Short mmCIF file of C-alpha atoms in Angstrom, two decimals:
data_model
loop_
_atom_site.label_atom_id
_atom_site.label_comp_id
_atom_site.label_asym_id
_atom_site.label_seq_id
_atom_site.Cartn_x
_atom_site.Cartn_y
_atom_site.Cartn_z
CA UNK A 3 -40.09 -92.73 -29.01
CA UNK A 4 -42.22 -93.68 -25.77
CA UNK A 5 -45.82 -92.57 -26.24
CA UNK A 6 -47.63 -91.53 -23.14
CA UNK A 7 -51.45 -92.32 -23.20
CA UNK A 8 -53.66 -90.50 -20.47
CA UNK A 9 -57.31 -91.38 -19.67
CA UNK A 10 -59.61 -90.13 -19.65
CA UNK A 11 -59.46 -87.12 -21.74
CA UNK A 12 -61.80 -85.18 -19.38
CA UNK A 13 -63.04 -86.42 -16.08
CA UNK A 14 -66.13 -84.67 -14.11
CA UNK A 15 -65.95 -84.85 -10.46
CA UNK A 16 -67.77 -82.89 -7.47
CA UNK A 17 -65.94 -81.12 -5.02
CA UNK A 18 -64.90 -83.31 -2.11
CA UNK A 19 -64.98 -86.43 -4.41
CA UNK A 20 -61.96 -88.61 -5.18
CA UNK A 21 -60.36 -88.16 -8.76
CA UNK A 22 -58.31 -90.74 -10.57
CA UNK A 23 -56.26 -90.19 -13.42
CA UNK A 24 -54.27 -92.64 -15.41
CA UNK A 25 -51.18 -92.30 -17.58
CA UNK A 26 -49.78 -95.46 -19.52
CA UNK A 27 -46.47 -95.82 -21.38
CA UNK A 28 -46.01 -97.67 -24.46
CA UNK A 29 -42.90 -99.10 -23.03
CA UNK A 30 -41.56 -99.51 -19.32
CA UNK A 31 -40.44 -96.05 -18.20
CA UNK A 32 -39.50 -97.73 -14.53
CA UNK A 33 -40.50 -95.10 -11.81
CA UNK A 34 -39.22 -92.07 -14.09
CA UNK A 35 -42.42 -90.53 -14.43
CA UNK A 36 -43.86 -86.87 -13.43
CA UNK A 37 -47.22 -85.17 -13.06
CA UNK A 38 -47.79 -81.72 -13.65
CA UNK A 39 -51.05 -79.32 -13.03
CA UNK A 40 -51.68 -76.53 -15.43
CA UNK A 41 -54.50 -73.94 -14.86
CA UNK A 42 -55.57 -71.60 -17.90
CA UNK A 43 -52.96 -69.20 -18.63
CA UNK A 44 -50.53 -70.52 -16.33
CA UNK A 45 -47.29 -72.36 -16.56
CA UNK A 46 -47.40 -76.17 -15.53
CA UNK A 47 -46.69 -76.85 -11.87
CA UNK A 48 -44.99 -80.06 -10.98
CA UNK A 49 -46.93 -82.36 -8.45
CA UNK A 50 -45.01 -85.63 -8.60
CA UNK A 51 -41.73 -86.91 -9.55
CA UNK A 52 -40.20 -90.58 -9.21
CA UNK A 53 -43.92 -91.85 -9.84
CA UNK A 54 -44.67 -91.21 -6.14
CA UNK A 55 -42.69 -88.46 -4.47
CA UNK A 56 -44.92 -85.30 -3.94
CA UNK A 57 -42.94 -82.23 -5.09
CA UNK A 58 -42.18 -79.31 -2.43
CA UNK A 59 -45.40 -77.55 -0.99
CA UNK A 60 -47.78 -80.10 -2.71
CA UNK A 61 -50.74 -81.14 -0.54
CA UNK A 62 -51.09 -84.54 0.72
CA UNK A 63 -54.21 -84.90 -1.11
CA UNK A 64 -52.19 -85.69 -4.43
CA UNK A 65 -50.77 -88.95 -4.61
CA UNK A 66 -49.00 -90.99 -7.51
CA UNK A 67 -48.47 -94.60 -7.76
CA UNK A 68 -47.36 -97.00 -10.47
CA UNK A 69 -44.09 -98.12 -12.35
CA UNK A 70 -43.34 -99.63 -15.52
CA UNK A 71 -46.01 -98.81 -17.72
CA UNK A 72 -49.08 -98.17 -15.69
CA UNK A 73 -49.37 -94.98 -13.50
CA UNK A 74 -52.13 -93.15 -11.49
CA UNK A 75 -52.44 -89.92 -9.98
CA UNK A 76 -55.17 -89.53 -7.39
CA UNK A 77 -56.72 -86.38 -5.75
CA UNK A 78 -58.30 -87.83 -2.61
CA UNK A 79 -60.92 -84.88 -2.04
CA UNK A 80 -61.34 -82.34 -4.79
CA UNK A 81 -60.74 -78.71 -3.90
CA UNK A 82 -61.90 -75.88 -6.05
CA UNK A 83 -58.36 -74.98 -7.02
CA UNK A 84 -57.89 -78.36 -8.29
CA UNK A 85 -59.96 -78.21 -11.39
CA UNK A 86 -57.14 -77.93 -14.23
CA UNK A 87 -55.44 -80.28 -16.75
CA UNK A 88 -53.13 -82.45 -15.59
CA UNK A 89 -50.26 -84.09 -17.54
CA UNK A 90 -47.82 -87.04 -17.04
CA UNK A 91 -44.18 -87.02 -18.48
CA UNK A 92 -41.60 -89.70 -18.81
CA UNK A 93 -37.89 -89.09 -18.49
CA UNK A 94 -36.83 -92.54 -18.47
CA UNK A 95 -36.15 -93.10 -22.33
CA UNK A 96 -34.91 -89.65 -23.78
CA UNK A 97 -34.51 -87.76 -25.84
CA UNK A 98 -37.18 -87.01 -25.98
CA UNK A 99 -38.78 -86.71 -22.94
CA UNK A 100 -42.73 -87.33 -23.68
CA UNK A 101 -45.94 -86.00 -22.18
CA UNK A 102 -49.28 -87.34 -22.25
CA UNK A 103 -52.27 -85.51 -23.99
CA UNK A 104 -53.51 -84.40 -20.76
CA UNK A 105 -56.65 -85.08 -18.71
CA UNK A 106 -58.84 -82.07 -17.89
CA UNK A 107 -60.64 -82.23 -14.50
CA UNK A 108 -63.81 -80.19 -14.32
CA UNK A 109 -66.59 -79.48 -12.11
CA UNK A 110 -69.32 -82.04 -12.26
CA UNK B 21 -36.62 -68.17 -4.19
CA UNK B 22 -36.24 -70.08 -7.32
CA UNK B 23 -37.36 -68.07 -10.25
CA UNK B 24 -37.01 -68.10 -14.23
CA UNK B 25 -38.12 -64.98 -15.93
CA UNK B 26 -38.66 -65.05 -19.74
CA UNK B 27 -38.37 -62.52 -22.28
CA UNK B 28 -41.46 -60.94 -23.85
CA UNK B 29 -44.04 -62.05 -26.47
CA UNK B 30 -42.45 -61.95 -30.17
CA UNK B 31 -44.37 -61.71 -33.54
CA UNK B 32 -42.34 -63.22 -36.52
CA UNK B 33 -42.84 -63.66 -40.17
CA UNK B 34 -42.63 -67.19 -41.69
CA UNK B 35 -38.88 -67.85 -42.38
CA UNK B 36 -37.63 -65.62 -39.45
CA UNK B 37 -35.80 -66.63 -36.39
CA UNK B 38 -36.59 -66.10 -32.68
CA UNK B 39 -34.67 -65.99 -29.63
CA UNK B 40 -36.09 -66.51 -26.17
CA UNK B 41 -34.26 -65.58 -23.00
CA UNK B 42 -34.89 -67.33 -19.50
CA UNK B 43 -33.13 -65.75 -16.74
CA UNK B 44 -32.63 -67.81 -13.55
CA UNK B 45 -32.32 -66.52 -10.04
CA UNK B 46 -32.54 -67.99 -6.52
CA UNK B 47 -30.27 -71.00 -7.01
CA UNK B 48 -26.86 -71.91 -8.72
CA UNK B 49 -27.36 -71.83 -12.29
CA UNK B 50 -24.57 -74.12 -13.17
CA UNK B 51 -25.97 -76.91 -10.76
CA UNK B 52 -28.76 -77.57 -12.86
CA UNK B 53 -29.90 -77.94 -16.71
CA UNK B 54 -32.84 -75.99 -18.36
CA UNK B 55 -35.37 -77.83 -20.54
CA UNK B 56 -37.78 -76.05 -23.14
CA UNK B 57 -40.96 -77.18 -23.76
CA UNK B 58 -43.52 -75.50 -25.88
CA UNK B 59 -47.47 -75.32 -26.07
CA UNK B 60 -49.67 -74.78 -29.38
CA UNK B 61 -52.81 -72.96 -28.76
CA UNK B 62 -55.30 -75.21 -27.34
CA UNK B 63 -52.93 -78.29 -27.34
CA UNK B 64 -50.63 -80.30 -24.98
CA UNK B 65 -46.85 -80.20 -24.12
CA UNK B 66 -44.07 -80.70 -26.31
CA UNK B 67 -40.74 -81.14 -25.19
CA UNK B 68 -38.05 -79.16 -27.29
CA UNK B 69 -34.82 -80.10 -25.69
CA UNK B 70 -32.37 -79.77 -22.83
CA UNK B 71 -29.25 -77.84 -21.98
CA UNK B 72 -26.84 -78.49 -18.94
CA UNK B 73 -25.86 -75.20 -17.54
CA UNK B 74 -22.95 -77.11 -16.01
CA UNK B 75 -21.08 -78.25 -19.02
CA UNK B 76 -23.10 -76.84 -22.00
CA UNK B 77 -24.38 -80.57 -23.41
CA UNK B 78 -27.53 -80.48 -25.16
CA UNK B 79 -30.04 -82.77 -26.61
CA UNK B 80 -32.89 -81.69 -28.88
CA UNK B 81 -36.14 -83.27 -30.06
CA UNK B 82 -35.30 -85.02 -33.15
CA UNK B 83 -38.26 -83.02 -34.96
CA UNK B 84 -36.46 -79.79 -34.34
CA UNK B 85 -33.00 -80.85 -35.32
CA UNK B 86 -31.08 -78.31 -37.25
CA UNK B 87 -33.53 -75.56 -36.55
CA UNK B 88 -33.09 -75.08 -32.61
CA UNK B 89 -30.21 -74.08 -30.63
CA UNK B 90 -29.96 -73.95 -26.70
CA UNK B 91 -27.06 -71.99 -25.11
CA UNK B 92 -26.47 -70.56 -21.47
CA UNK B 93 -24.49 -67.51 -20.46
CA UNK B 94 -23.19 -68.55 -17.01
CA UNK B 95 -22.09 -64.92 -16.29
CA UNK B 96 -25.89 -63.68 -16.31
CA UNK B 97 -27.36 -66.94 -15.36
CA UNK B 98 -29.50 -66.81 -18.42
CA UNK B 99 -30.67 -69.68 -20.80
CA UNK B 100 -31.50 -69.09 -24.51
CA UNK B 101 -33.43 -71.03 -27.05
CA UNK B 102 -33.35 -69.74 -30.83
CA UNK B 103 -35.69 -71.33 -33.37
CA UNK B 104 -34.90 -70.70 -37.21
CA UNK B 105 -37.03 -71.00 -40.29
CA UNK B 106 -40.20 -70.28 -38.32
CA UNK B 107 -43.27 -71.83 -39.66
CA UNK B 108 -46.88 -71.10 -38.54
CA UNK B 109 -47.12 -74.39 -36.78
CA UNK B 110 -44.18 -72.83 -34.63
CA UNK B 111 -46.79 -70.75 -32.96
CA UNK B 112 -46.96 -71.35 -29.43
CA UNK B 113 -46.06 -70.40 -25.77
CA UNK B 114 -42.73 -71.57 -25.07
CA UNK B 115 -41.45 -72.34 -21.62
CA UNK B 116 -38.23 -72.83 -19.90
CA UNK B 117 -38.13 -75.09 -16.91
CA UNK B 118 -35.32 -76.02 -14.51
CA UNK B 119 -33.92 -79.59 -14.70
CA UNK B 120 -31.27 -81.85 -13.87
CA UNK B 121 -27.61 -80.94 -14.97
CA UNK B 122 -26.87 -84.31 -16.07
CA UNK B 123 -29.90 -85.42 -17.97
CA UNK B 124 -33.33 -84.65 -18.75
CA UNK B 125 -35.55 -85.22 -15.68
CA UNK B 126 -38.32 -83.82 -13.98
CA UNK B 127 -39.14 -80.04 -14.24
CA UNK B 128 -39.42 -78.52 -10.92
CA UNK B 129 -39.52 -74.76 -11.83
CA UNK B 130 -40.97 -73.21 -14.85
CA UNK B 131 -40.94 -69.80 -16.40
CA UNK B 132 -43.99 -67.54 -17.19
CA UNK B 133 -43.96 -68.61 -20.84
CA UNK B 134 -43.35 -66.61 -24.09
CA UNK B 135 -46.08 -66.25 -26.71
CA UNK B 136 -44.24 -66.54 -30.09
CA UNK B 137 -46.71 -65.86 -33.01
CA UNK B 138 -45.82 -66.68 -36.48
CA UNK B 139 -47.94 -64.90 -39.01
CA UNK B 140 -47.37 -63.37 -42.53
#
């Protein structure tokens, strides 16, 4: 089973600043990686798939990069609605799909 | 618009079973699959398994093998997840999500979640 490790666990950022979230896979997942945003009491929302393709309706301030074992989600200028928990998911070697443990982006 | 609407919250005793439904609309049900993901209170996301609404193929997380069954009813565009021999650590919000029909992939639309509480 591929283990996904996200860092940091918590990221404190001021509105308008840039946020960089990392996700590392225990072995190569090629570009078969997705990112999700989850707010309290809500279902996750797909942000990025294929490591770098934005999902429908996702603002351009969200971008994904990486391949193999190292991936990054960048939020270029944090808006108030972006404070949430972010998860990465690999779907290259399944079953099972595996998720990272999440990064909480909080207001500094 | 694509929607996945799940059944309501459940309270079950240890050892019982629960069956959660997920009704799809706004797309051709048999052109996609459905994955089930659960989230224990305050915890992260755990993939439970996948079913193809196209041909009924399934794949389950190894830790749930033997306790979980995923099915679909194409006549009503509804997916079901049944979990048996419930334990307290099965207490979680259970989500269905639209997936690829051939294999598990990214999850582009999610249901609202169903809280399952296991308590004596």
